[in-house]
Coordinates of N, CA and C in Angstrom, one line a residue:
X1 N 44.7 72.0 6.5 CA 45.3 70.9 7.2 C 44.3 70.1 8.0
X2 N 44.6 69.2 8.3 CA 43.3 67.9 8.8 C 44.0 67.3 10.3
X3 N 43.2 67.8 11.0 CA 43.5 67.8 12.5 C 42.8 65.8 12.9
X4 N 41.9 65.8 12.0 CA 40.8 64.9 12.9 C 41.7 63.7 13.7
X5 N 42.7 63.3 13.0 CA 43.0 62.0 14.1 C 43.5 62.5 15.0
X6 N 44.3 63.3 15.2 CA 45.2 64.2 16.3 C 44.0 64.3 17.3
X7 N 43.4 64.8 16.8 CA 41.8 65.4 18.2 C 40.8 64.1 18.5
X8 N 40.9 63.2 17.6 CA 40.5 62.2 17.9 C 41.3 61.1 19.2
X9 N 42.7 61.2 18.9 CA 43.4 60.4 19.8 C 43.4 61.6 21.1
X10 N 42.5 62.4 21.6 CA 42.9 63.4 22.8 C 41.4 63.1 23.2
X11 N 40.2 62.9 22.4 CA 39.1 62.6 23.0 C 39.2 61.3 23.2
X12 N 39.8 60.0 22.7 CA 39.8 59.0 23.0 C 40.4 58.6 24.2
X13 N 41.5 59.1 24.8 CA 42.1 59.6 26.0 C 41.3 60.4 27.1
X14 N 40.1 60.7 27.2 CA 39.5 62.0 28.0 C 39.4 60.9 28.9
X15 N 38.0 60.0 29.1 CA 38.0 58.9 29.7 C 38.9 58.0 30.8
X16 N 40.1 57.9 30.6 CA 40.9 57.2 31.3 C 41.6 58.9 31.5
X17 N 42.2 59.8 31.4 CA 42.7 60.8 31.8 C 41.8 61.3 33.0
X18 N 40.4 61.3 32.7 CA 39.7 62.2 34.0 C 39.5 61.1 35.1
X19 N 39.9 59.8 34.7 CA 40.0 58.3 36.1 C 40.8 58.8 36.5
X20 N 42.1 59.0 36.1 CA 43.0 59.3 36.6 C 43.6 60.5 37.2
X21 N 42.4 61.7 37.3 CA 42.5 63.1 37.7 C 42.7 62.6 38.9
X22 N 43.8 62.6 40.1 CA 43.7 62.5 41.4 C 45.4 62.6 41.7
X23 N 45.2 63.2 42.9 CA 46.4 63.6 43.2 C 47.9 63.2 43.0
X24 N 47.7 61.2 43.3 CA 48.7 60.9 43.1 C 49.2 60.0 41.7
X25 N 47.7 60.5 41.1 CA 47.9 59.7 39.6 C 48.0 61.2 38.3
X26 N 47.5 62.0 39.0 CA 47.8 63.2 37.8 C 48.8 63.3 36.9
X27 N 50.1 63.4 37.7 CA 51.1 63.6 37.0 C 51.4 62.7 35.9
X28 N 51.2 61.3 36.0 CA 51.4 60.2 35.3 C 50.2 59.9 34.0
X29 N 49.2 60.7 34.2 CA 48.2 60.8 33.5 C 48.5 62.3 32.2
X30 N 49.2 62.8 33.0 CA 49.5 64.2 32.3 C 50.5 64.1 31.3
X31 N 51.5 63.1 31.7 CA 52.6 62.8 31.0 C 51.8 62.0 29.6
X32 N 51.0 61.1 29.9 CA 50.4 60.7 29.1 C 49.7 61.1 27.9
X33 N 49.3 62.5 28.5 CA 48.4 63.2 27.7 C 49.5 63.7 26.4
X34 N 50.1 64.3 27.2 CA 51.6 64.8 26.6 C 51.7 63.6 25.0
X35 N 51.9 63.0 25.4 CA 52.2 61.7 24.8 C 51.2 61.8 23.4
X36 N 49.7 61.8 24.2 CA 48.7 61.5 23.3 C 48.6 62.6 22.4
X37 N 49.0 64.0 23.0 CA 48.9 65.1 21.7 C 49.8 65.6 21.0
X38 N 51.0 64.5 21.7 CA 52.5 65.3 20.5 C 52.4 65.4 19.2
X39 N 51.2 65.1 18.5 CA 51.2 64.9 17.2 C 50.4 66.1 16.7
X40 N 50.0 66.4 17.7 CA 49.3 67.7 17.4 C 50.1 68.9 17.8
X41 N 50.7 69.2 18.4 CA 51.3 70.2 19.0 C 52.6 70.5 17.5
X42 N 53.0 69.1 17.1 CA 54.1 69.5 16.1 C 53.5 70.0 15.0
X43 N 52.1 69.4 14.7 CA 51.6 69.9 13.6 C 51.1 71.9 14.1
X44 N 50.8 72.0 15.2 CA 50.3 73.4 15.5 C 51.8 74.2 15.5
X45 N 53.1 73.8 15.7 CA 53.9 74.6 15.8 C 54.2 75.1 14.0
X46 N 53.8 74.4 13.1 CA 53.5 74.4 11.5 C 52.8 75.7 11.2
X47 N 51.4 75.7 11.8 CA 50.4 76.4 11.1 C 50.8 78.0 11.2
X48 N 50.0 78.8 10.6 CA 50.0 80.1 10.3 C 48.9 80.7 10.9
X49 N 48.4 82.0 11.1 CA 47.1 82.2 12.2 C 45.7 81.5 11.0
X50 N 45.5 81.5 9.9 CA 44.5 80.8 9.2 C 44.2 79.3 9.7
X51 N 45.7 78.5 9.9 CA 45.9 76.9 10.6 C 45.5 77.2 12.1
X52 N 45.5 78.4 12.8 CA 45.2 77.8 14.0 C 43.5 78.2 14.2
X53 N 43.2 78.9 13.3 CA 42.3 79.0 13.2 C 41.1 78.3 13.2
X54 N 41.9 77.3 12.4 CA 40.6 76.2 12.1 C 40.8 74.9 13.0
X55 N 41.9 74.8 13.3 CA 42.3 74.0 14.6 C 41.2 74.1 15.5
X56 N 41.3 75.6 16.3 CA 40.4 76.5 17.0 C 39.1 75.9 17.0
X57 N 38.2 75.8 15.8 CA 36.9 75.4 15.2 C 36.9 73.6 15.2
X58 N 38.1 72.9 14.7 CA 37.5 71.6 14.8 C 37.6 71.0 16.1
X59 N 38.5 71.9 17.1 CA 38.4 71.5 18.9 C 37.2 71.3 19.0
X60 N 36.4 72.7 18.9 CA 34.9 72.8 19.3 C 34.3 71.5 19.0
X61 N 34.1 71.1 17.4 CA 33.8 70.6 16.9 C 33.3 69.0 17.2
X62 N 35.0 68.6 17.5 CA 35.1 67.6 17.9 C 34.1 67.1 19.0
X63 N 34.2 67.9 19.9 CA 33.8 68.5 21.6 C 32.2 68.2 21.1
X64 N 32.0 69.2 19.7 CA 30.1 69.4 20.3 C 29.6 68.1 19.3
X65 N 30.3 67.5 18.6 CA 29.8 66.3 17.9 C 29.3 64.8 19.2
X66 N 30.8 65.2 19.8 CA 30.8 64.2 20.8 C 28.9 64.0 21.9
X67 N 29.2 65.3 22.3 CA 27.9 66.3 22.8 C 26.5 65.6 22.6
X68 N 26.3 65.7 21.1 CA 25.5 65.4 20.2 C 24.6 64.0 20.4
X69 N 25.9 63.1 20.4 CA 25.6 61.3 20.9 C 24.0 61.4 22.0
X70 N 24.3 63.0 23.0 CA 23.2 62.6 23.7 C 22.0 63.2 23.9
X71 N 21.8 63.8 22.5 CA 20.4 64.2 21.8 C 19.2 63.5 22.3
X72 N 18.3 63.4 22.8 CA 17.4 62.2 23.3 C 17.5 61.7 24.6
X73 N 18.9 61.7 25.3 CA 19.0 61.8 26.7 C 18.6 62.3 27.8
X74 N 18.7 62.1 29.1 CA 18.1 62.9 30.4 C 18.9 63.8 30.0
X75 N 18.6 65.3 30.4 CA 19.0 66.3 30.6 C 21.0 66.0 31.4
X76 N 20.3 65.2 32.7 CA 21.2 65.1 33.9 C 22.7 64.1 32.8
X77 N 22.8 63.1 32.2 CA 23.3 62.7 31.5 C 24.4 63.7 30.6
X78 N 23.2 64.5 29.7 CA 23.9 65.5 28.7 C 25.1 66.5 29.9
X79 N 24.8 67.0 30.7 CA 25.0 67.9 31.6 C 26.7 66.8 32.4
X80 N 26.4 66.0 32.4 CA 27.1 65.3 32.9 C 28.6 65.0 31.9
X81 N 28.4 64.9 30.7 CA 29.0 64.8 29.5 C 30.0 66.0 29.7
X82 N 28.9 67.3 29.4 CA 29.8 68.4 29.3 C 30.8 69.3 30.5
X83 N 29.9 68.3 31.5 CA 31.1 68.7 32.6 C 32.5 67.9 32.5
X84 N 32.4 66.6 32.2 CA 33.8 65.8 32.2 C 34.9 66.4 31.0
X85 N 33.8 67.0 30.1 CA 34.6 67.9 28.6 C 35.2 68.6 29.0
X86 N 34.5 69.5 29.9 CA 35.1 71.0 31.0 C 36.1 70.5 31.8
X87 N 36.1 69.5 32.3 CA 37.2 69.0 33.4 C 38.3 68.9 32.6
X88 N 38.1 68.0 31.5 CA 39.2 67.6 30.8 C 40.1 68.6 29.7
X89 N 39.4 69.7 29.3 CA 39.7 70.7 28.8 C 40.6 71.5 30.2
X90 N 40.2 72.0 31.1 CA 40.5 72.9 32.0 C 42.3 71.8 32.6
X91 N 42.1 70.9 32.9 CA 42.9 69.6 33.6 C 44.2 69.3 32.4
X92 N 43.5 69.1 31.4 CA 44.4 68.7 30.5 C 45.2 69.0 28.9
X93 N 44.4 69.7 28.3 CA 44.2 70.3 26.9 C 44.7 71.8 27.5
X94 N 44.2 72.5 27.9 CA 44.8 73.7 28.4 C 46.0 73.4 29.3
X95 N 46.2 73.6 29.7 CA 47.5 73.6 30.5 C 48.8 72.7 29.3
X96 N 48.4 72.1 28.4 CA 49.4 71.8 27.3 C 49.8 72.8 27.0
X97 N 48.8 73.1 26.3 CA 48.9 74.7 25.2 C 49.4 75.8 26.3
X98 N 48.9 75.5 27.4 CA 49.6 77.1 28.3 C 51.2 76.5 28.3
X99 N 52.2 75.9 28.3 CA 53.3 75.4 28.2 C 54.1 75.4 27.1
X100 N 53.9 75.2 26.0 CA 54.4 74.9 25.2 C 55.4 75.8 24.0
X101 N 54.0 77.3 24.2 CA 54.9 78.1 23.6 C 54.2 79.4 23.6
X102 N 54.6 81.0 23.5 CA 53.5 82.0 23.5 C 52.7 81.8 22.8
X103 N 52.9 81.4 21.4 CA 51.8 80.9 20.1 C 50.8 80.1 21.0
X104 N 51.4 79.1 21.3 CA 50.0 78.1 22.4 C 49.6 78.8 23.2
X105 N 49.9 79.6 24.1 CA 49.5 79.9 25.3 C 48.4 81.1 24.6
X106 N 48.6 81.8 23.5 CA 47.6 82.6 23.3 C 46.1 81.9 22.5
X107 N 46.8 80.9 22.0 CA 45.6 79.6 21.5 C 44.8 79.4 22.4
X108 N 45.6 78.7 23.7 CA 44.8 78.0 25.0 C 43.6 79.4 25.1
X109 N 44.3 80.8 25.2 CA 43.2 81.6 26.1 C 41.7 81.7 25.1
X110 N 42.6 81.8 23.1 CA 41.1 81.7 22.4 C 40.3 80.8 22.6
X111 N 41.1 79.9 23.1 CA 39.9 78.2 22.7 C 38.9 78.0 23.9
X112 N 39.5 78.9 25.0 CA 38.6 79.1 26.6 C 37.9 79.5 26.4
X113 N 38.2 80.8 25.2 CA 37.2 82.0 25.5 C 36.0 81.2 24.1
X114 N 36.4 80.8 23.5 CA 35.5 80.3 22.1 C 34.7 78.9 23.1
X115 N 35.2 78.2 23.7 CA 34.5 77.0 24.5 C 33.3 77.8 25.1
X116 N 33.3 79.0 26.0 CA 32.9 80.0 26.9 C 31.3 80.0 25.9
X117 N 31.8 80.6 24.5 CA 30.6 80.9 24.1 C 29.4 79.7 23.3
X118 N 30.4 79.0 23.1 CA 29.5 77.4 22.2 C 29.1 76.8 23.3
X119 N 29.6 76.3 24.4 CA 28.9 75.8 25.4 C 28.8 76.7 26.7
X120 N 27.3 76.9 26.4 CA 26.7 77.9 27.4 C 26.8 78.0 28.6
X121 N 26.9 77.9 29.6 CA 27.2 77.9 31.2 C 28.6 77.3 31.2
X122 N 29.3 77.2 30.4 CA 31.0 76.4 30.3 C 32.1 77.6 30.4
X123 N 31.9 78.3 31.3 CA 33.5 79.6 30.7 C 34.2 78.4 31.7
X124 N 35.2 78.1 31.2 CA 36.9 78.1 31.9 C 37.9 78.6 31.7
X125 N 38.7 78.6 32.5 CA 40.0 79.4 32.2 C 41.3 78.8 31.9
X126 N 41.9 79.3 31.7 CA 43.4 78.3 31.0 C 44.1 78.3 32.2
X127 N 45.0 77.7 32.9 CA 45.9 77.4 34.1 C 47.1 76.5 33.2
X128 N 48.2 76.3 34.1 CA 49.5 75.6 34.0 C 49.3 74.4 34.4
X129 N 49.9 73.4 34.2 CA 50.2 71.9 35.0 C 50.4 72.2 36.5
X130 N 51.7 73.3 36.5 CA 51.9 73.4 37.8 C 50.5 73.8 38.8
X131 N 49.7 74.8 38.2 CA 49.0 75.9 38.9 C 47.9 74.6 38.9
X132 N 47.3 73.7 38.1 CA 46.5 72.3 38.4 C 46.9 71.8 39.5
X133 N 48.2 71.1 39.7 CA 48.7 70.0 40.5 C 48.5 71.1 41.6
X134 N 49.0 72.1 41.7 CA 49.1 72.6 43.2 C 47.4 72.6 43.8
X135 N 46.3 72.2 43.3 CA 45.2 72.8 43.8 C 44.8 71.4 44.7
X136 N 45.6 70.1 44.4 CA 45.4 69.4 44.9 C 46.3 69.6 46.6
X137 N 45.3 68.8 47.7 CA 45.8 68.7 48.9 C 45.7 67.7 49.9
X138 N 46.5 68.0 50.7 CA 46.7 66.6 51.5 C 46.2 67.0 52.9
X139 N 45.3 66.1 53.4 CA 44.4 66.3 54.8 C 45.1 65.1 55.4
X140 N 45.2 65.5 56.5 CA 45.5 64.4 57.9 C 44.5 64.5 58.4
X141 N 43.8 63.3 59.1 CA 42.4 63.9 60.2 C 41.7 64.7 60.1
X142 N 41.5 65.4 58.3 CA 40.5 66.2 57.8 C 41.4 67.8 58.5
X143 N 42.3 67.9 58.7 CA 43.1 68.7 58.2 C 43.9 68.7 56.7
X144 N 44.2 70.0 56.8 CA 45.2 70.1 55.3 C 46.3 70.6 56.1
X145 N 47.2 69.6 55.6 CA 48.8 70.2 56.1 C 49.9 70.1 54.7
X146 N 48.9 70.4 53.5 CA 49.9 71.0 52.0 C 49.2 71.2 51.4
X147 N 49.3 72.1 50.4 CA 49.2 72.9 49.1 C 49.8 72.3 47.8

C-alpha cells in the first residue's frame, strides 16, 4: 500500500500547524490536522501488522528525506529542522494515533520509539491532545493562575 500522499499532505501541514502551536490557536490547528490525516488514518485502520509496518518506515522516511534538503547547511539550521519535526511529531502526529484506536495508540508508541533511534538526540514520547493542551498556561503578572 502507498502512503506517500497521505504523509505528504501531514508534512505539508507541519509549517502552518507549528505557527499555530499556541494556546489559543491549538485547538483549531489540531482540528485541522485531524482533517489533514483523515486519509491516512482510514487507510491505517485497513492494514494488517505487515501495512503498519511499512507505514512505520515511510513516516521515518518521509521525515529523514525532508532532513536531507539540508545536507550542506549550518549545522544550527539542520538542528533547527529536526527540532520543528520533533515538535510537530510530539504536538500533532502522536497524539492522533494516541486517540484513535488501541491499534494506533500502540503504532504512536513504535513510531516514538523508531523516531528515538533514526534521529539521534530525538527520543519523544507519545501524549493525548488532552495531556498537550493541558501543558499550556495562563500567567497574570507573570503568575500562573491555570493548568
Amino acid at each position: 500500500m502507498d502512503f506517500s500522499k497521505e504523509l505528504s499532505k501531514i508534512l505539508l501541514y507541519e509549517d502552518e500547524a507549528m505557527r499555530l502551536f499556541k494556546k489559543k490557536t491549538y485547538e483549531g490547528a489540531y482540528q485541522n490536522y485531524q482533517t489533514h490525516a483523515s486519509d491516512l488514518i482510514n487507510k491505517f485502520d485497513l492494514l494488517d501488522e505487515d501495512g503498519k509496518n511499512i507505514l512505520l518506515s515511510d513516516f521515518i522516511k518521509v521525515f529523514q528525506l525532508d532532513l536531507d534538503q539540508y545536507k550542506g547547511f549550518k549545522f544550527l539550521q539542520k538542528s533547527e529542522a529536526r527540532q520543528k519535526h520533533n515538535m510537530y511529531m510530539v504536538s500533532y502526529v502522536l497524539p492522533f494515533f494516541m486517540e484513535h484506536s488501541e491499534s494506533s495508540k500502540e503504532f504512536a508508541n513504535k513510531l516514538a520509539k523508531e523516531w528515538g533511534k533514526t534521529f539521534k538526540n530525538s527520543q519523544i514520547i507519545p501524549a493525548t491532545y488532552d495531556e498537550i493542551k493541558s501543558g499550556f498556561v495562563t500567567r497574570l503578572f507573570g503568575a500562573i493562575i491555570q493548568n
